[in-house]
Amino acid sequence: MIGAKIFLFLLILLLVIFIFRFKYTNRFRIMEKLTLLTVFFGSIIIIIEPKILENIANSIGIERGKDLIFYLYILLSAWGLLRNHARINSLNSRLNKLISTVGINAAEKINKD
């Protein structure tokens, strides 16, 4: 179980590093779509053959497959949270630049008149 905790902690750490180093572009959206498709098809396979989940969980030191699903849910939720946080910060920055530009243009227009 300790090995699984270390493994999951490293995955979360990599996720945090990845989200803060990656710019929100179309390539990023494609990566998200590919990740979601992979999760979707993996879920279908697990639904069809649940024993696979037990085997994967046992191989990384987790006692039950249900716990593995819960841990994966935590990782995916963290991904969504960090992604949305980065996107909100990006939008906030763009909005601040827009407001500054509009304010400067308005002040210049007033000075000309």
mmCIF file with all atom_site columns, C-alpha atoms in Angstrom:
data_model
loop_
_atom_site.group_PDB
_atom_site.id
_atom_site.type_symbol
_atom_site.label_atom_id
_atom_site.label_alt_id
_atom_site.label_comp_id
_atom_site.label_asym_id
_atom_site.label_entity_id
_atom_site.label_seq_id
_atom_site.pdbx_PDB_ins_code
_atom_site.Cartn_x
_atom_site.Cartn_y
_atom_site.Cartn_z
_atom_site.occupancy
_atom_site.B_iso_or_equiv
_atom_site.pdbx_formal_charge
_atom_site.auth_seq_id
_atom_site.auth_comp_id
_atom_site.auth_asym_id
_atom_site.auth_atom_id
_atom_site.pdbx_PDB_model_num
ATOM 1   C CA . MET A 1 1   ? 0.000   0.000  0.000   1.00 0.00 ? 1   MET A CA 1
ATOM 2   C CA . ILE A 1 2   ? 2.903   2.357  0.703   1.00 0.00 ? 2   ILE A CA 1
ATOM 3   C CA . GLY A 1 3   ? 4.196   1.880  -2.839  1.00 0.00 ? 3   GLY A CA 1
ATOM 4   C CA . ALA A 1 4   ? 0.800   2.845  -4.239  1.00 0.00 ? 4   ALA A CA 1
ATOM 5   C CA . LYS A 1 5   ? 0.689   5.961  -2.070  1.00 0.00 ? 5   LYS A CA 1
ATOM 6   C CA . ILE A 1 6   ? 4.110   7.034  -3.288  1.00 0.00 ? 6   ILE A CA 1
ATOM 7   C CA . PHE A 1 7   ? 3.095   6.312  -6.879  1.00 0.00 ? 7   PHE A CA 1
ATOM 8   C CA . LEU A 1 8   ? -0.120  8.331  -6.576  1.00 0.00 ? 8   LEU A CA 1
ATOM 9   C CA . PHE A 1 9   ? 1.701   11.176 -4.810  1.00 0.00 ? 9   PHE A CA 1
ATOM 10  C CA . LEU A 1 10  ? 4.226   11.325 -7.653  1.00 0.00 ? 10  LEU A CA 1
ATOM 11  C CA . LEU A 1 11  ? 1.399   11.367 -10.197 1.00 0.00 ? 11  LEU A CA 1
ATOM 12  C CA . ILE A 1 12  ? -0.239  14.287 -8.403  1.00 0.00 ? 12  ILE A CA 1
ATOM 13  C CA . LEU A 1 13  ? 3.076   16.119 -8.230  1.00 0.00 ? 13  LEU A CA 1
ATOM 14  C CA . LEU A 1 14  ? 3.659   15.598 -11.944 1.00 0.00 ? 14  LEU A CA 1
ATOM 15  C CA . LEU A 1 15  ? 0.117   16.777 -12.624 1.00 0.00 ? 15  LEU A CA 1
ATOM 16  C CA . VAL A 1 16  ? 0.694   20.010 -10.711 1.00 0.00 ? 16  VAL A CA 1
ATOM 17  C CA . ILE A 1 17  ? 4.014   20.639 -12.458 1.00 0.00 ? 17  ILE A CA 1
ATOM 18  C CA . PHE A 1 18  ? 2.479   19.876 -15.845 1.00 0.00 ? 18  PHE A CA 1
ATOM 19  C CA . ILE A 1 19  ? -0.503  22.177 -15.408 1.00 0.00 ? 19  ILE A CA 1
ATOM 20  C CA . PHE A 1 20  ? 1.616   25.147 -14.308 1.00 0.00 ? 20  PHE A CA 1
ATOM 21  C CA . ARG A 1 21  ? 4.171   24.760 -17.100 1.00 0.00 ? 21  ARG A CA 1
ATOM 22  C CA . PHE A 1 22  ? 1.713   24.220 -19.927 1.00 0.00 ? 22  PHE A CA 1
ATOM 23  C CA . LYS A 1 23  ? 0.045   27.117 -21.697 1.00 0.00 ? 23  LYS A CA 1
ATOM 24  C CA . TYR A 1 24  ? -3.680  26.908 -22.424 1.00 0.00 ? 24  TYR A CA 1
ATOM 25  C CA . THR A 1 25  ? -3.676  26.474 -26.196 1.00 0.00 ? 25  THR A CA 1
ATOM 26  C CA . ASN A 1 26  ? -5.432  24.356 -28.785 1.00 0.00 ? 26  ASN A CA 1
ATOM 27  C CA . ARG A 1 27  ? -2.739  21.699 -28.349 1.00 0.00 ? 27  ARG A CA 1
ATOM 28  C CA . PHE A 1 28  ? -3.620  21.544 -24.660 1.00 0.00 ? 28  PHE A CA 1
ATOM 29  C CA . ARG A 1 29  ? -7.278  21.023 -25.522 1.00 0.00 ? 29  ARG A CA 1
ATOM 30  C CA . ILE A 1 30  ? -6.361  18.189 -27.881 1.00 0.00 ? 30  ILE A CA 1
ATOM 31  C CA . MET A 1 31  ? -4.341  16.543 -25.095 1.00 0.00 ? 31  MET A CA 1
ATOM 32  C CA . GLU A 1 32  ? -7.338  16.840 -22.772 1.00 0.00 ? 32  GLU A CA 1
ATOM 33  C CA . LYS A 1 33  ? -9.632  15.271 -25.347 1.00 0.00 ? 33  LYS A CA 1
ATOM 34  C CA . LEU A 1 34  ? -7.209  12.392 -25.898 1.00 0.00 ? 34  LEU A CA 1
ATOM 35  C CA . THR A 1 35  ? -6.928  11.893 -22.144 1.00 0.00 ? 35  THR A CA 1
ATOM 36  C CA . LEU A 1 36  ? -10.705 11.850 -21.743 1.00 0.00 ? 36  LEU A CA 1
ATOM 37  C CA . LEU A 1 37  ? -11.078 9.402  -24.638 1.00 0.00 ? 37  LEU A CA 1
ATOM 38  C CA . THR A 1 38  ? -8.476  7.147  -23.032 1.00 0.00 ? 38  THR A CA 1
ATOM 39  C CA . VAL A 1 39  ? -10.320 7.295  -19.701 1.00 0.00 ? 39  VAL A CA 1
ATOM 40  C CA . PHE A 1 40  ? -13.624 6.612  -21.460 1.00 0.00 ? 40  PHE A CA 1
ATOM 41  C CA . PHE A 1 41  ? -12.365 3.572  -23.342 1.00 0.00 ? 41  PHE A CA 1
ATOM 42  C CA . GLY A 1 42  ? -10.527 2.335  -20.244 1.00 0.00 ? 42  GLY A CA 1
ATOM 43  C CA . SER A 1 43  ? -13.790 2.600  -18.330 1.00 0.00 ? 43  SER A CA 1
ATOM 44  C CA . ILE A 1 44  ? -15.601 0.561  -20.962 1.00 0.00 ? 44  ILE A CA 1
ATOM 45  C CA . ILE A 1 45  ? -12.946 -2.154 -20.752 1.00 0.00 ? 45  ILE A CA 1
ATOM 46  C CA . ILE A 1 46  ? -13.169 -2.192 -16.945 1.00 0.00 ? 46  ILE A CA 1
ATOM 47  C CA . ILE A 1 47  ? -16.967 -2.422 -17.096 1.00 0.00 ? 47  ILE A CA 1
ATOM 48  C CA . ILE A 1 48  ? -16.747 -5.356 -19.492 1.00 0.00 ? 48  ILE A CA 1
ATOM 49  C CA . GLU A 1 49  ? -14.018 -7.134 -17.512 1.00 0.00 ? 49  GLU A CA 1
ATOM 50  C CA . PRO A 1 50  ? -13.856 -5.908 -13.870 1.00 0.00 ? 50  PRO A CA 1
ATOM 51  C CA . LYS A 1 51  ? -11.172 -8.469 -12.979 1.00 0.00 ? 51  LYS A CA 1
ATOM 52  C CA . ILE A 1 52  ? -8.671  -6.313 -14.913 1.00 0.00 ? 52  ILE A CA 1
ATOM 53  C CA . LEU A 1 53  ? -9.165  -3.544 -12.369 1.00 0.00 ? 53  LEU A CA 1
ATOM 54  C CA . GLU A 1 54  ? -8.469  -5.929 -9.483  1.00 0.00 ? 54  GLU A CA 1
ATOM 55  C CA . ASN A 1 55  ? -5.297  -7.158 -11.208 1.00 0.00 ? 55  ASN A CA 1
ATOM 56  C CA . ILE A 1 56  ? -4.051  -3.596 -11.818 1.00 0.00 ? 56  ILE A CA 1
ATOM 57  C CA . ALA A 1 57  ? -4.833  -2.611 -8.225  1.00 0.00 ? 57  ALA A CA 1
ATOM 58  C CA . ASN A 1 58  ? -3.054  -5.654 -6.814  1.00 0.00 ? 58  ASN A CA 1
ATOM 59  C CA . SER A 1 59  ? -0.012  -5.101 -9.029  1.00 0.00 ? 59  SER A CA 1
ATOM 60  C CA . ILE A 1 60  ? 0.545   -1.587 -7.643  1.00 0.00 ? 60  ILE A CA 1
ATOM 61  C CA . GLY A 1 61  ? -0.162  -2.553 -4.044  1.00 0.00 ? 61  GLY A CA 1
ATOM 62  C CA . ILE A 1 62  ? -3.783  -1.481 -3.594  1.00 0.00 ? 62  ILE A CA 1
ATOM 63  C CA . GLU A 1 63  ? -5.991  -4.099 -1.985  1.00 0.00 ? 63  GLU A CA 1
ATOM 64  C CA . ARG A 1 64  ? -9.262  -3.417 -3.821  1.00 0.00 ? 64  ARG A CA 1
ATOM 65  C CA . GLY A 1 65  ? -10.063 -2.247 -7.329  1.00 0.00 ? 65  GLY A CA 1
ATOM 66  C CA . LYS A 1 66  ? -12.735 0.050  -5.914  1.00 0.00 ? 66  LYS A CA 1
ATOM 67  C CA . ASP A 1 67  ? -10.046 1.958  -4.039  1.00 0.00 ? 67  ASP A CA 1
ATOM 68  C CA . LEU A 1 68  ? -8.061  2.344  -7.247  1.00 0.00 ? 68  LEU A CA 1
ATOM 69  C CA . ILE A 1 69  ? -11.077 3.922  -8.946  1.00 0.00 ? 69  ILE A CA 1
ATOM 70  C CA . PHE A 1 70  ? -11.424 6.333  -6.031  1.00 0.00 ? 70  PHE A CA 1
ATOM 71  C CA . TYR A 1 71  ? -7.735  7.299  -6.246  1.00 0.00 ? 71  TYR A CA 1
ATOM 72  C CA . LEU A 1 72  ? -8.026  7.824  -9.989  1.00 0.00 ? 72  LEU A CA 1
ATOM 73  C CA . TYR A 1 73  ? -11.094 9.991  -9.388  1.00 0.00 ? 73  TYR A CA 1
ATOM 74  C CA . ILE A 1 74  ? -9.063  12.119 -6.991  1.00 0.00 ? 74  ILE A CA 1
ATOM 75  C CA . LEU A 1 75  ? -6.368  12.552 -9.647  1.00 0.00 ? 75  LEU A CA 1
ATOM 76  C CA . LEU A 1 76  ? -8.849  13.494 -12.361 1.00 0.00 ? 76  LEU A CA 1
ATOM 77  C CA . SER A 1 77  ? -10.618 15.915 -10.027 1.00 0.00 ? 77  SER A CA 1
ATOM 78  C CA . ALA A 1 78  ? -7.301  17.527 -9.154  1.00 0.00 ? 78  ALA A CA 1
ATOM 79  C CA . TRP A 1 79  ? -6.569  17.814 -12.866 1.00 0.00 ? 79  TRP A CA 1
ATOM 80  C CA . GLY A 1 80  ? -9.885  19.580 -13.470 1.00 0.00 ? 80  GLY A CA 1
ATOM 81  C CA . LEU A 1 81  ? -9.418  21.880 -10.496 1.00 0.00 ? 81  LEU A CA 1
ATOM 82  C CA . LEU A 1 82  ? -5.912  22.917 -11.514 1.00 0.00 ? 82  LEU A CA 1
ATOM 83  C CA . ARG A 1 83  ? -6.919  23.290 -15.163 1.00 0.00 ? 83  ARG A CA 1
ATOM 84  C CA . ASN A 1 84  ? -9.819  25.546 -14.280 1.00 0.00 ? 84  ASN A CA 1
ATOM 85  C CA . HIS A 1 85  ? -7.643  27.541 -11.899 1.00 0.00 ? 85  HIS A CA 1
ATOM 86  C CA . ALA A 1 86  ? -5.056  28.114 -14.650 1.00 0.00 ? 86  ALA A CA 1
ATOM 87  C CA . ARG A 1 87  ? -7.769  29.052 -17.130 1.00 0.00 ? 87  ARG A CA 1
ATOM 88  C CA . ILE A 1 88  ? -9.401  31.529 -14.736 1.00 0.00 ? 88  ILE A CA 1
ATOM 89  C CA . ASN A 1 89  ? -6.015  33.133 -14.041 1.00 0.00 ? 89  ASN A CA 1
ATOM 90  C CA . SER A 1 90  ? -5.370  33.422 -17.778 1.00 0.00 ? 90  SER A CA 1
ATOM 91  C CA . LEU A 1 91  ? -8.778  35.000 -18.387 1.00 0.00 ? 91  LEU A CA 1
ATOM 92  C CA . ASN A 1 92  ? -8.258  37.365 -15.452 1.00 0.00 ? 92  ASN A CA 1
ATOM 93  C CA . SER A 1 93  ? -4.924  38.481 -16.868 1.00 0.00 ? 93  SER A CA 1
ATOM 94  C CA . ARG A 1 94  ? -6.402  39.062 -20.326 1.00 0.00 ? 94  ARG A CA 1
ATOM 95  C CA . LEU A 1 95  ? -9.308  41.005 -18.836 1.00 0.00 ? 95  LEU A CA 1
ATOM 96  C CA . ASN A 1 96  ? -6.932  43.227 -16.840 1.00 0.00 ? 96  ASN A CA 1
ATOM 97  C CA . LYS A 1 97  ? -4.933  43.990 -20.002 1.00 0.00 ? 97  LYS A CA 1
ATOM 98  C CA . LEU A 1 98  ? -8.129  44.832 -21.867 1.00 0.00 ? 98  LEU A CA 1
ATOM 99  C CA . ILE A 1 99  ? -9.360  47.149 -19.119 1.00 0.00 ? 99  ILE A CA 1
ATOM 100 C CA . SER A 1 100 ? -5.971  48.885 -18.980 1.00 0.00 ? 100 SER A CA 1
ATOM 101 C CA . THR A 1 101 ? -5.942  49.389 -22.747 1.00 0.00 ? 101 THR A CA 1
ATOM 102 C CA . VAL A 1 102 ? -9.483  50.771 -22.768 1.00 0.00 ? 102 VAL A CA 1
ATOM 103 C CA . GLY A 1 103 ? -8.653  53.099 -19.888 1.00 0.00 ? 103 GLY A CA 1
ATOM 104 C CA . ILE A 1 104 ? -5.494  54.396 -21.571 1.00 0.00 ? 104 ILE A CA 1
ATOM 105 C CA . ASN A 1 105 ? -7.335  54.924 -24.871 1.00 0.00 ? 105 ASN A CA 1
ATOM 106 C CA . ALA A 1 106 ? -10.157 56.770 -23.104 1.00 0.00 ? 106 ALA A CA 1
ATOM 107 C CA . ALA A 1 107 ? -7.687  59.021 -21.275 1.00 0.00 ? 107 ALA A CA 1
ATOM 108 C CA . GLU A 1 108 ? -5.853  59.804 -24.518 1.00 0.00 ? 108 GLU A CA 1
ATOM 109 C CA . LYS A 1 109 ? -9.150  60.633 -26.225 1.00 0.00 ? 109 LYS A CA 1
ATOM 110 C CA . ILE A 1 110 ? -10.118 63.003 -23.392 1.00 0.00 ? 110 ILE A CA 1
ATOM 111 C CA . ASN A 1 111 ? -6.705  64.710 -23.567 1.00 0.00 ? 111 ASN A CA 1
ATOM 112 C CA . LYS A 1 112 ? -7.046  65.241 -27.326 1.00 0.00 ? 112 LYS A CA 1
ATOM 113 C CA . ASP A 1 113 ? -10.455 66.868 -26.914 1.00 0.00 ? 113 ASP A CA 1
#
